C-alpha cells in the first residue's frame, strides 16, 4: 500500500473548530503522524497543500445506495446485478461530494461493502443493514392495497423485508446479522413512500421491537428506526433503539428520552424538499408526494428543539434516484437553526460515535483512517464551503488514496 505525505495542511480540529498548519504522514491507509516536524517517508508521494484546509471526510448516516429509482416496487423487480452497477454510480457520486463513510438504511448488502473495501476509491466506506425490517402493511411493504401476493427472498434487490411476530422478527434479524449487517433497520412508524400505511401509525409491537433490539445487541450492533410521530419515536427509544431516523413530529418527551437513553436523532430534511420538487419526475405518484407536505415543516422545528436541548444529532439525507445530487444541501437546510461548526460535527464526530467508530473516523488524528477532505476555504467560517464542492473541494482522500482532484 502506498504512503502519502501532506505538507502545509491547515488541519481543522472538528471538536473545537481550531486549526493549525501541520504535516500529515499516512501509511497503510492510516494517519501515522501529525505535527510541524514530521519527516516524510522516502517512498511517500508528497503533496504540498499550501495552507489548504484539511478536515475528516464526511459521514451520511441515512442513505439508500441501491435506490437508483425512488419507485421501490420497481426496485424490487429489477435484476440485482443491474442494481449493483447503479449503486456503484451512486456511491461514486457520494465520494466525489466528500462523503467517506455512509450508513445504508435499507438495500445495500455485504457484496457492495466487500467491493468497496477491495477498491477503496470506488465509494465511501459502507455500513449496511441488508433489508429494513417491516411489519405487514408497514413502511417496508411496497404492495398496493389490491396486491395480495408477497414475493420476497433475501437475495432480491429491494428495501424491506416483511416479518410479523416474534419468531419471524428474530429470524429476519438473525438472517441479516448472518450476512454481516453492521446495524439493523426497522420501520417503527408509517412513512411517505409506502402505499398503504399512515404516517401516524406505529409499527411493530413493543415486544417485536424489543426482540429485534436484543438480537442486535447480542451481536454488538445497534438498531436504527424509521419513525415520524412522537408516539412512535418515544416507544422505539424506550425499547432500546439507538437512532431515530427522520423524527419530524417529535415532542419534548422525545427530546428527554433521546438524552436519557443516550440515543441519536438523524433528521433527513433534504428528502422532503427534493420529493416536493422532483418526486413525480423521480417516479412517485402525486398521492405519495402529497404525503410529504404533512411532515416537511415539522422537520425543521423538530431539529431546532432537539438542538437547543443538546440532543446528539447526526447528518442524514435519505435521498433516492435522481435526487441523490442534493446530498450536501442538508447542510443548507439545517444551517437555518444550527451553526457551521456544530453542523460539521454532526457529519463527523457525532456520526462516528453513532457508528461505534469514534476511534477510527470523524477526526484528523493519529491512528485514525486517512479519510480526509481538502478544501480551499475554511468551512467552519461558512458551511457553504462544503455545499459547493466544484468551487471549494480540492481532494477527497479515503484510506490514504487520493480519490479525485477538482
Ligand atoms: Zn424512513
Ligand atoms: Zn430511508
Short mmCIF file of C-alpha atoms in Angstrom, two decimals, residues 36-350:
data_model
loop_
_atom_site.label_atom_id
_atom_site.label_comp_id
_atom_site.label_asym_id
_atom_site.label_seq_id
_atom_site.Cartn_x
_atom_site.Cartn_y
_atom_site.Cartn_z
CA UNK A 36 5.03 20.51 12.50
CA UNK A 37 8.23 18.45 12.25
CA UNK A 38 7.00 15.19 10.77
CA UNK A 39 9.54 13.59 8.43
CA UNK A 40 8.49 12.30 5.03
CA UNK A 41 8.98 8.62 4.32
CA UNK A 42 11.31 8.18 1.29
CA UNK A 43 8.82 6.34 -0.89
CA UNK A 44 5.85 8.54 0.03
CA UNK A 45 4.03 10.66 -2.52
CA UNK A 46 4.22 14.22 -1.23
CA UNK A 47 1.53 16.86 -1.76
CA UNK A 48 2.06 20.49 -0.77
CA UNK A 49 -1.37 21.78 0.28
CA UNK A 50 -0.09 25.36 0.58
CA UNK A 51 -2.35 26.17 3.51
CA UNK A 52 -5.50 24.49 2.23
CA UNK A 53 -7.86 23.19 4.91
CA UNK A 54 -7.98 19.52 5.87
CA UNK A 55 -10.88 18.00 7.75
CA UNK A 56 -12.19 14.48 8.23
CA UNK A 57 -14.26 13.05 5.37
CA UNK A 58 -18.00 13.49 5.77
CA UNK A 59 -20.43 10.86 7.05
CA UNK A 60 -24.04 10.41 5.99
CA UNK A 61 -25.95 8.22 8.46
CA UNK A 62 -29.01 7.67 6.28
CA UNK A 63 -28.56 6.74 2.62
CA UNK A 64 -30.04 4.21 0.21
CA UNK A 65 -27.21 3.42 -2.16
CA UNK A 66 -29.19 0.85 -4.15
CA UNK A 67 -32.14 3.21 -4.70
CA UNK A 68 -31.35 4.10 -8.31
CA UNK A 69 -35.10 4.79 -8.53
CA UNK A 70 -37.47 6.27 -5.97
CA UNK A 71 -40.03 3.68 -7.06
CA UNK A 72 -39.37 0.90 -4.54
CA UNK A 73 -41.81 -1.53 -6.15
CA UNK A 74 -39.76 -1.24 -9.36
CA UNK A 75 -36.51 -1.64 -7.45
CA UNK A 76 -37.66 -4.95 -6.06
CA UNK A 77 -38.39 -6.28 -9.55
CA UNK A 78 -35.04 -5.29 -11.01
CA UNK A 79 -32.09 -7.62 -11.54
CA UNK A 80 -29.74 -7.42 -8.53
CA UNK A 81 -26.83 -7.22 -10.99
CA UNK A 82 -28.28 -4.09 -12.57
CA UNK A 83 -28.99 -2.61 -9.13
CA UNK A 84 -25.39 -3.28 -8.06
CA UNK A 85 -23.98 -1.44 -11.07
CA UNK A 86 -26.31 1.51 -10.49
CA UNK A 87 -25.37 1.53 -6.79
CA UNK A 88 -21.70 1.95 -7.70
CA UNK A 89 -22.56 5.08 -9.70
CA UNK A 90 -24.45 6.45 -6.68
CA UNK A 91 -21.56 5.59 -4.34
CA UNK A 92 -19.02 7.27 -6.61
CA UNK A 93 -21.16 10.39 -6.59
CA UNK A 94 -21.19 10.41 -2.78
CA UNK A 95 -17.42 10.07 -2.59
CA UNK A 96 -16.94 12.93 -5.05
CA UNK A 97 -19.02 15.15 -2.73
CA UNK A 98 -16.68 14.41 0.17
CA UNK A 99 -18.53 11.55 1.90
CA UNK A 100 -16.08 8.87 3.02
CA UNK A 101 -18.43 6.82 5.25
CA UNK A 102 -22.14 6.22 4.72
CA UNK A 103 -24.67 4.15 6.64
CA UNK A 104 -27.24 2.48 4.42
CA UNK A 105 -30.79 2.39 5.77
CA UNK A 106 -32.06 -0.45 3.61
CA UNK A 107 -30.97 -2.10 0.38
CA UNK A 108 -27.16 -2.43 0.49
CA UNK A 109 -25.55 -5.73 1.38
CA UNK A 110 -22.19 -7.32 2.11
CA UNK A 111 -21.38 -7.69 -1.59
CA UNK A 112 -21.29 -3.95 -2.16
CA UNK A 113 -19.35 -3.38 1.06
CA UNK A 114 -16.85 -6.08 0.02
CA UNK A 115 -16.29 -4.47 -3.37
CA UNK A 116 -15.64 -1.10 -1.76
CA UNK A 117 -13.25 -2.49 0.82
CA UNK A 118 -11.32 -4.14 -2.02
CA UNK A 119 -11.45 -0.95 -4.13
CA UNK A 120 -11.38 1.95 -1.65
CA UNK A 121 -11.73 4.65 -4.30
CA UNK A 122 -14.97 3.16 -5.68
CA UNK A 123 -17.14 4.61 -2.91
CA UNK A 124 -17.43 5.64 0.72
CA UNK A 125 -16.90 3.10 3.50
CA UNK A 126 -20.26 1.32 3.52
CA UNK A 127 -22.18 0.33 6.65
CA UNK A 128 -25.17 -1.82 5.70
CA UNK A 129 -28.22 -3.47 7.24
CA UNK A 130 -29.35 -5.60 4.33
CA UNK A 131 -33.12 -5.20 4.22
CA UNK A 132 -35.08 -2.97 6.56
CA UNK A 133 -37.43 -4.99 8.73
CA UNK A 134 -41.10 -4.08 8.40
CA UNK A 135 -44.43 -5.48 9.54
CA UNK A 136 -47.10 -6.43 7.02
CA UNK A 137 -48.62 -3.21 5.69
CA UNK A 138 -45.71 -1.27 7.17
CA UNK A 139 -43.28 1.20 5.61
CA UNK A 140 -41.28 -1.64 4.05
CA UNK A 141 -44.34 -3.27 2.46
CA UNK A 142 -44.50 -1.87 -1.05
CA UNK A 143 -47.64 -3.73 -2.15
CA UNK A 144 -50.62 -1.65 -3.13
CA UNK A 145 -53.96 -2.44 -1.47
CA UNK A 146 -55.03 -4.55 -4.45
CA UNK A 147 -51.96 -6.75 -4.37
CA UNK A 148 -52.16 -9.85 -2.24
CA UNK A 149 -49.17 -11.97 -3.14
CA UNK A 150 -45.88 -11.46 -1.37
CA UNK A 151 -42.70 -12.43 -3.12
CA UNK A 152 -39.65 -11.96 -1.01
CA UNK A 153 -36.30 -13.55 -0.58
CA UNK A 154 -33.16 -12.10 0.92
CA UNK A 155 -31.29 -12.03 -2.39
CA UNK A 156 -33.82 -9.76 -4.14
CA UNK A 157 -32.98 -6.13 -4.57
CA UNK A 158 -35.43 -4.11 -2.55
CA UNK A 159 -35.62 -2.07 0.54
CA UNK A 160 -37.63 -4.05 3.03
CA UNK A 161 -38.27 -7.49 4.44
CA UNK A 162 -41.68 -8.24 5.91
CA UNK A 163 -41.84 -10.12 9.19
CA UNK A 164 -44.58 -10.44 11.79
CA UNK A 165 -44.49 -11.92 15.27
CA UNK A 166 -41.55 -12.90 17.44
CA UNK A 167 -40.32 -15.96 15.51
CA UNK A 168 -40.31 -14.07 12.21
CA UNK A 169 -38.64 -10.91 13.50
CA UNK A 170 -35.98 -12.99 15.25
CA UNK A 171 -35.38 -15.00 12.10
CA UNK A 172 -35.14 -11.87 9.95
CA UNK A 173 -32.74 -10.16 12.38
CA UNK A 174 -30.53 -13.23 12.55
CA UNK A 175 -30.50 -13.58 8.77
CA UNK A 176 -29.24 -10.03 8.36
CA UNK A 177 -26.69 -10.46 11.13
CA UNK A 178 -25.52 -13.68 9.46
CA UNK A 179 -24.89 -11.63 6.31
CA UNK A 180 -22.68 -9.24 8.25
CA UNK A 181 -25.12 -6.40 8.90
CA UNK A 182 -23.39 -3.56 10.74
CA UNK A 183 -26.75 -2.44 12.17
CA UNK A 184 -30.43 -3.42 11.93
CA UNK A 185 -33.04 -1.11 10.46
CA UNK A 186 -36.67 -1.25 11.49
CA UNK A 187 -39.74 0.59 10.31
CA UNK A 188 -41.36 1.82 13.53
CA UNK A 189 -43.96 4.14 12.00
CA UNK A 190 -45.71 4.88 8.74
CA UNK A 191 -43.93 6.84 6.04
CA UNK A 192 -44.16 8.81 2.85
CA UNK A 193 -43.18 6.38 0.12
CA UNK A 194 -45.12 3.27 1.20
CA UNK A 195 -48.51 2.87 -0.48
CA UNK A 196 -50.82 1.59 2.27
CA UNK A 197 -49.67 2.83 5.67
CA UNK A 198 -50.44 6.05 7.52
CA UNK A 199 -47.71 8.38 8.73
CA UNK A 200 -49.46 8.49 12.12
CA UNK A 201 -49.39 4.72 12.65
CA UNK A 202 -46.99 2.97 14.96
CA UNK A 203 -45.48 -0.21 13.52
CA UNK A 204 -44.31 -3.43 15.16
CA UNK A 205 -45.45 -4.24 18.70
CA UNK A 206 -43.16 -3.28 21.56
CA UNK A 207 -42.41 -6.99 22.06
CA UNK A 208 -41.27 -7.26 18.45
CA UNK A 209 -39.05 -4.16 18.68
CA UNK A 210 -37.51 -5.33 21.96
CA UNK A 211 -36.81 -8.77 20.45
CA UNK A 212 -35.02 -7.18 17.46
CA UNK A 213 -33.01 -4.87 19.74
CA UNK A 214 -31.99 -7.88 21.85
CA UNK A 215 -30.76 -9.75 18.78
CA UNK A 216 -28.82 -6.73 17.57
CA UNK A 217 -27.27 -6.12 20.98
CA UNK A 218 -26.32 -9.80 21.20
CA UNK A 219 -24.27 -9.23 18.04
CA UNK A 220 -22.89 -5.93 19.42
CA UNK A 221 -24.66 -3.86 16.81
CA UNK A 222 -27.38 -1.22 17.11
CA UNK A 223 -30.87 -0.65 15.74
CA UNK A 224 -31.96 2.37 13.72
CA UNK A 225 -35.68 3.10 13.49
CA UNK A 226 -37.66 4.99 10.89
CA UNK A 227 -40.19 6.97 12.98
CA UNK A 228 -42.15 10.19 12.47
CA UNK A 229 -44.61 10.74 15.30
CA UNK A 230 -43.76 11.31 18.95
CA UNK A 231 -45.83 8.24 19.80
CA UNK A 232 -43.72 6.03 17.52
CA UNK A 233 -40.44 7.72 18.43
CA UNK A 234 -40.91 7.53 22.20
CA UNK A 235 -41.81 3.85 22.30
CA UNK A 236 -38.92 2.97 19.98
CA UNK A 237 -36.41 4.73 22.23
CA UNK A 238 -37.83 3.02 25.33
CA UNK A 239 -37.44 -0.32 23.54
CA UNK A 240 -33.70 0.35 23.09
CA UNK A 241 -33.43 1.70 19.55
CA UNK A 242 -30.18 3.68 19.14
CA UNK A 243 -31.12 6.17 16.43
CA UNK A 244 -34.39 7.77 15.38
CA UNK A 245 -34.50 8.41 11.65
CA UNK A 246 -36.43 11.49 10.43
CA UNK A 247 -38.16 12.24 13.77
CA UNK A 248 -40.12 15.11 12.23
CA UNK A 249 -43.02 15.03 14.69
CA UNK A 250 -41.07 14.55 17.92
CA UNK A 251 -42.12 16.31 21.15
CA UNK A 252 -40.41 17.44 24.36
CA UNK A 253 -40.77 13.95 25.84
CA UNK A 254 -38.90 12.55 22.82
CA UNK A 255 -36.09 15.01 23.48
CA UNK A 256 -35.89 13.93 27.14
CA UNK A 257 -35.89 10.26 26.14
CA UNK A 258 -33.20 10.71 23.47
CA UNK A 259 -30.95 12.18 26.15
CA UNK A 260 -31.89 9.73 28.89
CA UNK A 261 -31.26 6.69 26.66
CA UNK A 262 -28.13 8.15 25.01
CA UNK A 263 -29.85 7.80 21.64
CA UNK A 264 -29.35 9.85 18.45
CA UNK A 265 -31.56 11.83 16.10
CA UNK A 266 -30.91 11.57 12.35
CA UNK A 267 -33.10 14.16 10.60
CA UNK A 268 -33.33 13.96 6.82
CA UNK A 269 -34.79 17.30 5.77
CA UNK A 270 -33.48 17.37 2.22
CA UNK A 271 -35.53 14.38 1.04
CA UNK A 272 -38.78 16.29 1.66
CA UNK A 273 -37.63 19.30 -0.31
CA UNK A 274 -36.39 17.04 -3.11
CA UNK A 275 -39.58 14.97 -3.12
CA UNK A 276 -41.77 18.03 -3.48
CA UNK A 277 -39.60 19.40 -6.28
CA UNK A 278 -38.75 16.17 -8.10
CA UNK A 279 -40.90 13.35 -6.67
CA UNK A 280 -43.17 12.87 -9.66
CA UNK A 281 -40.27 13.16 -12.11
CA UNK A 282 -38.45 10.59 -9.95
CA UNK A 283 -41.23 8.06 -10.48
CA UNK A 284 -43.57 8.56 -7.49
CA UNK A 285 -47.29 9.23 -7.74
CA UNK A 286 -48.70 12.65 -6.85
CA UNK A 287 -50.57 10.99 -3.95
CA UNK A 288 -47.30 9.87 -2.37
CA UNK A 289 -45.67 13.24 -2.93
CA UNK A 290 -48.65 14.92 -1.24
CA UNK A 291 -47.95 12.93 1.95
CA UNK A 292 -44.64 14.80 2.12
CA UNK A 293 -46.26 18.10 2.98
CA UNK A 294 -47.53 16.60 6.23
CA UNK A 295 -44.02 16.26 7.61
CA UNK A 296 -41.89 18.87 5.84
CA UNK A 297 -42.28 21.97 8.01
CA UNK A 298 -42.36 19.98 11.23
CA UNK A 299 -38.87 18.65 10.47
CA UNK A 300 -37.03 21.94 10.89
CA UNK A 301 -38.89 22.72 14.15
CA UNK A 302 -38.00 19.26 15.46
CA UNK A 303 -34.35 19.82 14.59
CA UNK A 304 -34.30 23.17 16.38
CA UNK A 305 -35.98 21.77 19.50
CA UNK A 306 -33.55 18.84 19.61
CA UNK A 307 -30.50 21.05 19.05
CA UNK A 308 -31.47 23.56 21.75
CA UNK A 309 -31.86 20.69 24.21
CA UNK A 310 -28.44 19.19 23.36
CA UNK A 311 -29.68 16.00 21.72
CA UNK A 312 -26.96 14.13 19.81
CA UNK A 313 -27.76 14.87 16.16
CA UNK A 314 -26.22 13.20 13.11
CA UNK A 315 -26.19 14.12 9.42
CA UNK A 316 -28.59 12.15 7.19
CA UNK A 317 -30.21 12.65 3.78
CA UNK A 318 -32.35 9.65 2.70
CA UNK A 319 -32.17 10.60 -1.00
CA UNK A 320 -33.45 8.35 -3.77
CA UNK A 321 -32.93 8.03 -7.52
CA UNK A 322 -32.35 11.27 -9.40
CA UNK A 323 -32.45 13.21 -6.11
CA UNK A 324 -29.02 11.98 -4.93
CA UNK A 325 -27.06 15.04 -6.17
CA UNK A 326 -28.77 17.11 -3.42
CA UNK A 327 -26.84 15.25 -0.71
CA UNK A 328 -24.91 18.30 0.56
CA UNK A 329 -27.98 20.56 0.70
CA UNK A 330 -28.99 19.02 4.03
CA UNK A 331 -26.28 21.32 5.46
CA UNK A 332 -28.01 24.33 3.89
CA UNK A 333 -31.42 23.43 5.35
CA UNK A 334 -30.01 22.74 8.82
CA UNK A 335 -27.93 25.93 8.77
CA UNK A 336 -31.15 27.90 9.40
CA UNK A 337 -31.03 26.70 13.01
CA UNK A 338 -27.52 25.27 13.57
CA UNK A 339 -24.08 26.97 13.36
CA UNK A 340 -21.38 25.71 10.97
CA UNK A 341 -19.09 24.03 13.50
CA UNK A 342 -21.94 22.02 15.01
CA UNK A 343 -23.11 21.05 11.51
CA UNK A 344 -19.63 19.79 10.72
CA UNK A 345 -19.65 17.80 13.98
CA UNK A 346 -22.96 16.18 13.00
CA UNK A 347 -21.33 14.84 9.83
CA UNK A 348 -18.07 13.79 11.54
CA UNK A 349 -17.59 13.09 15.27
CA UNK A 350 -21.29 12.64 16.10
#
